[in-house]
PDB file of C-alpha atoms in Angstrom:
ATOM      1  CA  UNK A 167     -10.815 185.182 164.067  1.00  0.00           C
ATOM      2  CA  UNK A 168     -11.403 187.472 161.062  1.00  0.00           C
ATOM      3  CA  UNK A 169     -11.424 191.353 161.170  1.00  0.00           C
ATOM      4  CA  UNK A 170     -13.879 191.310 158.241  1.00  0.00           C
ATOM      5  CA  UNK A 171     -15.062 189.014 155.578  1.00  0.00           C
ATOM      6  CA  UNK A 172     -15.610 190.048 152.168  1.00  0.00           C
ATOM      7  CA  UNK A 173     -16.699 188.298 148.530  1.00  0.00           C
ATOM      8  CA  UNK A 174     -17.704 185.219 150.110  1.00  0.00           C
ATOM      9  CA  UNK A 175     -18.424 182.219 147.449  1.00  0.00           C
ATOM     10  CA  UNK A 176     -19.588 178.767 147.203  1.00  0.00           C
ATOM     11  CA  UNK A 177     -16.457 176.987 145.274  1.00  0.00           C
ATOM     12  CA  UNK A 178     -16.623 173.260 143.695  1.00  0.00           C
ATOM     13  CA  UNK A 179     -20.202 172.225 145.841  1.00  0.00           C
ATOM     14  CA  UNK A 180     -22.483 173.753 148.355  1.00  0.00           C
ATOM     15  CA  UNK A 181     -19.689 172.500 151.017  1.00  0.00           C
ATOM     16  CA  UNK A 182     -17.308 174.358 150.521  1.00  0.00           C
ATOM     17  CA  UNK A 183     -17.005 178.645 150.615  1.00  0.00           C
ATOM     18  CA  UNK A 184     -14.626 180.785 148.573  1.00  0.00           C
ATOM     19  CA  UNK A 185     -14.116 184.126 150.497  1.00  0.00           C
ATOM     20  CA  UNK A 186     -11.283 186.614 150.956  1.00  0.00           C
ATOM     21  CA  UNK A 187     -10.832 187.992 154.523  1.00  0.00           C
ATOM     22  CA  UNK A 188      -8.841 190.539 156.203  1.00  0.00           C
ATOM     23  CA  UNK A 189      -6.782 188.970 159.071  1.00  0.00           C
ATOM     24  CA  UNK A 190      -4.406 190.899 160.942  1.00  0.00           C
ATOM     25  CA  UNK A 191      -4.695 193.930 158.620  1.00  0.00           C
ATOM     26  CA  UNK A 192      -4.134 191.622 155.823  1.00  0.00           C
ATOM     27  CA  UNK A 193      -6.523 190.522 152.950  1.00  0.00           C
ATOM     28  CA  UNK A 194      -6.006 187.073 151.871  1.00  0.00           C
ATOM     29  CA  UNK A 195      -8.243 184.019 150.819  1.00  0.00           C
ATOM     30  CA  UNK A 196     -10.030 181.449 152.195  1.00  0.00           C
ATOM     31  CA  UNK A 197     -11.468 178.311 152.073  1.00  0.00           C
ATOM     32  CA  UNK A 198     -14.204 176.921 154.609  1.00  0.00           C
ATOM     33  CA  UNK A 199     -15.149 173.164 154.085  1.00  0.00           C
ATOM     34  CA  UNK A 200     -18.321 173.303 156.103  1.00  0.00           C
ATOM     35  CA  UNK A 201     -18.784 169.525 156.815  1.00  0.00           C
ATOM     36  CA  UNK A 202     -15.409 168.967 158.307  1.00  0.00           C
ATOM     37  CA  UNK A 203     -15.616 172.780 159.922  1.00  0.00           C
ATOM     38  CA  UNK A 204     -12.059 173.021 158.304  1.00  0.00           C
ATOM     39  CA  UNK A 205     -10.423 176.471 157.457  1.00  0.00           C
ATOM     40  CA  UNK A 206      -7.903 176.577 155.357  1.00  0.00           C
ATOM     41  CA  UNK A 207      -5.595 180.229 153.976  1.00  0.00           C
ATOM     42  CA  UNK A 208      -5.241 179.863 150.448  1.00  0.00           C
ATOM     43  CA  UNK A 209      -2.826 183.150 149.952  1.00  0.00           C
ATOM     44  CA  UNK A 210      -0.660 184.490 152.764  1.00  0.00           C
ATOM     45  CA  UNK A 211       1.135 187.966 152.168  1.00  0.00           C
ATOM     46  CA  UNK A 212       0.864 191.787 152.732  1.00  0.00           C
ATOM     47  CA  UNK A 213      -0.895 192.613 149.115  1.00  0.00           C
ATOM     48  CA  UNK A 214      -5.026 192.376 149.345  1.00  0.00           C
ATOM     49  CA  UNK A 215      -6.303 189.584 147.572  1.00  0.00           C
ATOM     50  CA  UNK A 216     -10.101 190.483 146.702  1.00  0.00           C
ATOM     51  CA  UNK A 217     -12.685 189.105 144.381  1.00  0.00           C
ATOM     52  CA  UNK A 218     -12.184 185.216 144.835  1.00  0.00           C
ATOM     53  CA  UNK A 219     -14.192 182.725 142.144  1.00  0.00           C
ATOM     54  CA  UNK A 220     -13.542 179.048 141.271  1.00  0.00           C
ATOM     55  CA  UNK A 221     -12.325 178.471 137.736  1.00  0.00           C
ATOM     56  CA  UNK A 222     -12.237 175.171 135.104  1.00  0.00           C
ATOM     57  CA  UNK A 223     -10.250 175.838 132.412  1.00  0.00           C
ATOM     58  CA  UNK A 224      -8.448 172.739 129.927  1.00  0.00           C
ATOM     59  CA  UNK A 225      -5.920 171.049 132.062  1.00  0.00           C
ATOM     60  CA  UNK A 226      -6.228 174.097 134.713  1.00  0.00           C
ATOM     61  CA  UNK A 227      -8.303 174.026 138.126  1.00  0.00           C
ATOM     62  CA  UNK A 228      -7.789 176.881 140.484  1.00  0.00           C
ATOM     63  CA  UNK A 229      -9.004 180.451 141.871  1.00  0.00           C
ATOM     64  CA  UNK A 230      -9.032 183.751 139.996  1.00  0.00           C
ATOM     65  CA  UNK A 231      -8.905 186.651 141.805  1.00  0.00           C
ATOM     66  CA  UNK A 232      -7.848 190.302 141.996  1.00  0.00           C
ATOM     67  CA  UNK A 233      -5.043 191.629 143.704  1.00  0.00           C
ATOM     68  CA  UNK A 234      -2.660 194.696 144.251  1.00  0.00           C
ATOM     69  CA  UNK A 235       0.638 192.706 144.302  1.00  0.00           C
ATOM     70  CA  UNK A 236       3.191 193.980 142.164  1.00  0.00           C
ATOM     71  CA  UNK A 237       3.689 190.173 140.059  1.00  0.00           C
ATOM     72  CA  UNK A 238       3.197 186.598 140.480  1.00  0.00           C
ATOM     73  CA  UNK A 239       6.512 186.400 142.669  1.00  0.00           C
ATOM     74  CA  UNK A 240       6.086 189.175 144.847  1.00  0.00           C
ATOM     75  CA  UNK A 241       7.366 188.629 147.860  1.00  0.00           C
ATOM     76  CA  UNK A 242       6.652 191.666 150.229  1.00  0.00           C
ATOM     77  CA  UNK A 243       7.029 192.369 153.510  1.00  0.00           C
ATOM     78  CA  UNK A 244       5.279 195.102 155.936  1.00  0.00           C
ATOM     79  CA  UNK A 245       7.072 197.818 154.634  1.00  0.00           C
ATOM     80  CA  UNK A 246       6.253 196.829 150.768  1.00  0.00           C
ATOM     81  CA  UNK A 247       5.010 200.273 149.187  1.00  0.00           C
ATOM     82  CA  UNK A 248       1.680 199.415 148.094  1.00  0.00           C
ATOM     83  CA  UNK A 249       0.658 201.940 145.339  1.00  0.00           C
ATOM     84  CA  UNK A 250      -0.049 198.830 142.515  1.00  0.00           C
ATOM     85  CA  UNK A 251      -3.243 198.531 140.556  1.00  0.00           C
ATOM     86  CA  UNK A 252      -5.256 195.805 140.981  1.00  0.00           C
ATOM     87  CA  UNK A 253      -4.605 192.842 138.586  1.00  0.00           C
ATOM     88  CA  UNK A 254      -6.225 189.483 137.667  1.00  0.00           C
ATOM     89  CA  UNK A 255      -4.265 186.421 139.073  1.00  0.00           C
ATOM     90  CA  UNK A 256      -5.022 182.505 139.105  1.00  0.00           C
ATOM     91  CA  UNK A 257      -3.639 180.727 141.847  1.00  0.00           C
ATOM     92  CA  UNK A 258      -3.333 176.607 141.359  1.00  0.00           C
ATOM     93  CA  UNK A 259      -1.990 173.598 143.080  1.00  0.00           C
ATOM     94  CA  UNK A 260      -3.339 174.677 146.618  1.00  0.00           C
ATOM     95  CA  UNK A 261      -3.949 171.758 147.688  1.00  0.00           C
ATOM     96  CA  UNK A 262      -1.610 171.300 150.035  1.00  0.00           C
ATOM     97  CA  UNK A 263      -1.712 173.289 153.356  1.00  0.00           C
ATOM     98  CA  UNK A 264       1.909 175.720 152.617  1.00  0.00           C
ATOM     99  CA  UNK A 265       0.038 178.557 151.133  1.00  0.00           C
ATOM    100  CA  UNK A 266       4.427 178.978 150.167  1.00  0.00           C
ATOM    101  CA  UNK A 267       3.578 176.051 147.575  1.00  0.00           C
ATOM    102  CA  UNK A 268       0.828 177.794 145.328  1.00  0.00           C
ATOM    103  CA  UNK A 269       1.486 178.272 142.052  1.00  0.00           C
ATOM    104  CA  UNK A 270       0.226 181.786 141.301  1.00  0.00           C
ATOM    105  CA  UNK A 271       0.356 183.045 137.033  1.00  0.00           C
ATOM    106  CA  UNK A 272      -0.609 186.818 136.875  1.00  0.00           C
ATOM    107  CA  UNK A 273      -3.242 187.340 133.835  1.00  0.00           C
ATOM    108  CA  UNK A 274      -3.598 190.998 133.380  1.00  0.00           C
ATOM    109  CA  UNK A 275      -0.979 193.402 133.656  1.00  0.00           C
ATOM    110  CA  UNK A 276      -2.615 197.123 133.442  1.00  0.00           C
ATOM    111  CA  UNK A 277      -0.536 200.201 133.347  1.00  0.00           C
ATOM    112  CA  UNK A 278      -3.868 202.551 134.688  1.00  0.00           C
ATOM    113  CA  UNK A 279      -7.021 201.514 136.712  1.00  0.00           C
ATOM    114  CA  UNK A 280      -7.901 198.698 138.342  1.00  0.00           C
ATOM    115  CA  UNK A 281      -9.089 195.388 137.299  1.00  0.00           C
ATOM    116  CA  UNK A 282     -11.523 193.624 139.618  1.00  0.00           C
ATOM    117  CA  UNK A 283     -14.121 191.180 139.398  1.00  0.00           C
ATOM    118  CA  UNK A 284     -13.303 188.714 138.110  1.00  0.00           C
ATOM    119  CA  UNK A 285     -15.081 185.106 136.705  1.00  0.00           C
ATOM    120  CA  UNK A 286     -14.984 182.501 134.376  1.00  0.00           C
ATOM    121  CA  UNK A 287     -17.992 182.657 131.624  1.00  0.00           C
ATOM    122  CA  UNK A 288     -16.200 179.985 129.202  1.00  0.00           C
ATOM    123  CA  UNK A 289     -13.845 177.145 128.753  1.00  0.00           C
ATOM    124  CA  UNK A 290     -11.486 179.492 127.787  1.00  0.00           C
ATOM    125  CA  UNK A 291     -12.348 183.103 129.119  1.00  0.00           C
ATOM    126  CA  UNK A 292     -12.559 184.964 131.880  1.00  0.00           C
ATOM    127  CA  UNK A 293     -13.930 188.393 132.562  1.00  0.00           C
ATOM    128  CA  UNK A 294     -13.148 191.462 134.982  1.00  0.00           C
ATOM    129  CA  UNK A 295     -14.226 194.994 135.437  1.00  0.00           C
ATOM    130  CA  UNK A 296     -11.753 197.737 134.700  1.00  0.00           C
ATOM    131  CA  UNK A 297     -11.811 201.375 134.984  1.00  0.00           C
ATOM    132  CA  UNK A 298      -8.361 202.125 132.574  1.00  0.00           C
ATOM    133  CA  UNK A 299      -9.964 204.178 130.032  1.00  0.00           C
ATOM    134  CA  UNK A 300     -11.866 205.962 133.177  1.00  0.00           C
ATOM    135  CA  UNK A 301     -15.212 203.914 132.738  1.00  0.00           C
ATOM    136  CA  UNK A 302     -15.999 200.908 134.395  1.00  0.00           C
ATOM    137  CA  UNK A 303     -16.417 198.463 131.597  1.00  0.00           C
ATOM    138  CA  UNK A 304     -16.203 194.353 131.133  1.00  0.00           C
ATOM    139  CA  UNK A 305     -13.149 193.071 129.448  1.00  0.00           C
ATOM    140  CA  UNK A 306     -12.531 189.471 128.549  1.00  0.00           C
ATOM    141  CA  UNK A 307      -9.001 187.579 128.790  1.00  0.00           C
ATOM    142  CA  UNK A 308      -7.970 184.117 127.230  1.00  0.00           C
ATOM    143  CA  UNK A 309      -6.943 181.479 129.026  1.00  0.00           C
ATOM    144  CA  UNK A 310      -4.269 178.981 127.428  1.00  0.00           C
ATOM    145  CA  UNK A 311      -2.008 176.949 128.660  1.00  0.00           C
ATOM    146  CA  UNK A 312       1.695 176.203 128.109  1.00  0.00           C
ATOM    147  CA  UNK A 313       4.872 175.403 129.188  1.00  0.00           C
ATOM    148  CA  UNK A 314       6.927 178.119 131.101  1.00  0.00           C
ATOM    149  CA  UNK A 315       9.312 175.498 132.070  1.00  0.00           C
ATOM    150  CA  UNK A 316       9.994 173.614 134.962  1.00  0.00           C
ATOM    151  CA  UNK A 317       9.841 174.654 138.721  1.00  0.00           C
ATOM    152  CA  UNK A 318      11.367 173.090 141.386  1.00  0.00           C
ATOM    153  CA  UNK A 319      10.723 173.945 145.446  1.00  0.00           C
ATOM    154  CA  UNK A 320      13.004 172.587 147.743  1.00  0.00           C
ATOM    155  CA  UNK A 321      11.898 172.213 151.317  1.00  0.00           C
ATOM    156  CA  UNK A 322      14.644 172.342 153.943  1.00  0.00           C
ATOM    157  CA  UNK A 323      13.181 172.730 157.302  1.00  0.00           C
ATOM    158  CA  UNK A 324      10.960 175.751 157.477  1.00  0.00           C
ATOM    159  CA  UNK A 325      12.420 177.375 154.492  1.00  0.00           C
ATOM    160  CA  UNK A 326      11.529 177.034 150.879  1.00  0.00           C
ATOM    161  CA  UNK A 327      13.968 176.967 148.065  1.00  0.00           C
ATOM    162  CA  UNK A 328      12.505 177.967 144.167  1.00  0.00           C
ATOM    163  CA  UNK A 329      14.256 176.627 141.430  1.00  0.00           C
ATOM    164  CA  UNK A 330      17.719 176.928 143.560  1.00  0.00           C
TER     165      UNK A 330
END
């Protein structure tokens, strides 16, 4: 099924895991709901998606993770030239079972290093590990919420539309 399994979680209760696997050559995440024996692929795309942890924060439920895509939109392909650094990213609304539909919001944006790592430790903050300055050290974001505007997804068939 999986080539290899990596940061494997418990997310909301003991019955569900949280992991990121690579698939195909491709690193994505996971979720397992053991009492059903349910798996369902929370990301689907060419960019590795690593470090998966649950997250609470005011009016916000979702997954932050670490990942090599370029932004929030990306949409590569198998020839997408993967030379990015590795930024913090929440992914929401993936509840339904079109990994297409998530809502992903990028929450680092680094110029050097990497930033992996990384977890929740408030109601409002996160944390990650970066090596920018050349040290691996802790940093902490903030987490707010506000309107970006509205987005609308269109579903015609098999394809997906984005505010068309």
């Amino acid at each position: 099924m999986f080539d290899q399994v990596q940061d494997m979680k418990y997310m909301i209760d003991s019955k569900t895991l949280l992991f990121s696997a690579v698939k195909n050559g491709h690193s994505d995440i996971y979720t397992y709901d053991i009492e059903n024996e349910k798996l369902k692929q929370i990301t689907n795309d060419v960019y590795d998606d690593l470090d998966p942890s649950f997250v609470a924060f005011p009016n916000k439920n979702g997954i932050i993770f670490s990942s090599n895509r370029p932004s929030a939109r990306a949409r590569g392909s198998d020839t997408s030239l993967l030379q990015n650094h590795y930024n913090v990213f929440l992914i929401t609304d993936f509840a339904t079972n079109k990994s297409e539909l998530n809502q992903i919001t990028q929450l680092t944006n680094l110029k050097f290093g990497e930033a992996r790592y990384p977890t929740q430790y408030s109601n409002n903050h996160f944390t990650f590990v970066s090596d920018e300055n050349g040290v691996g050290n802790r940093y902490a974001g903030f987490f707010s919420t506000q309107s970006a505007g509205l987005d609308t997804i269109v579903v015609i068939g098999d394809d997906l539309l984005r505010n068309p």
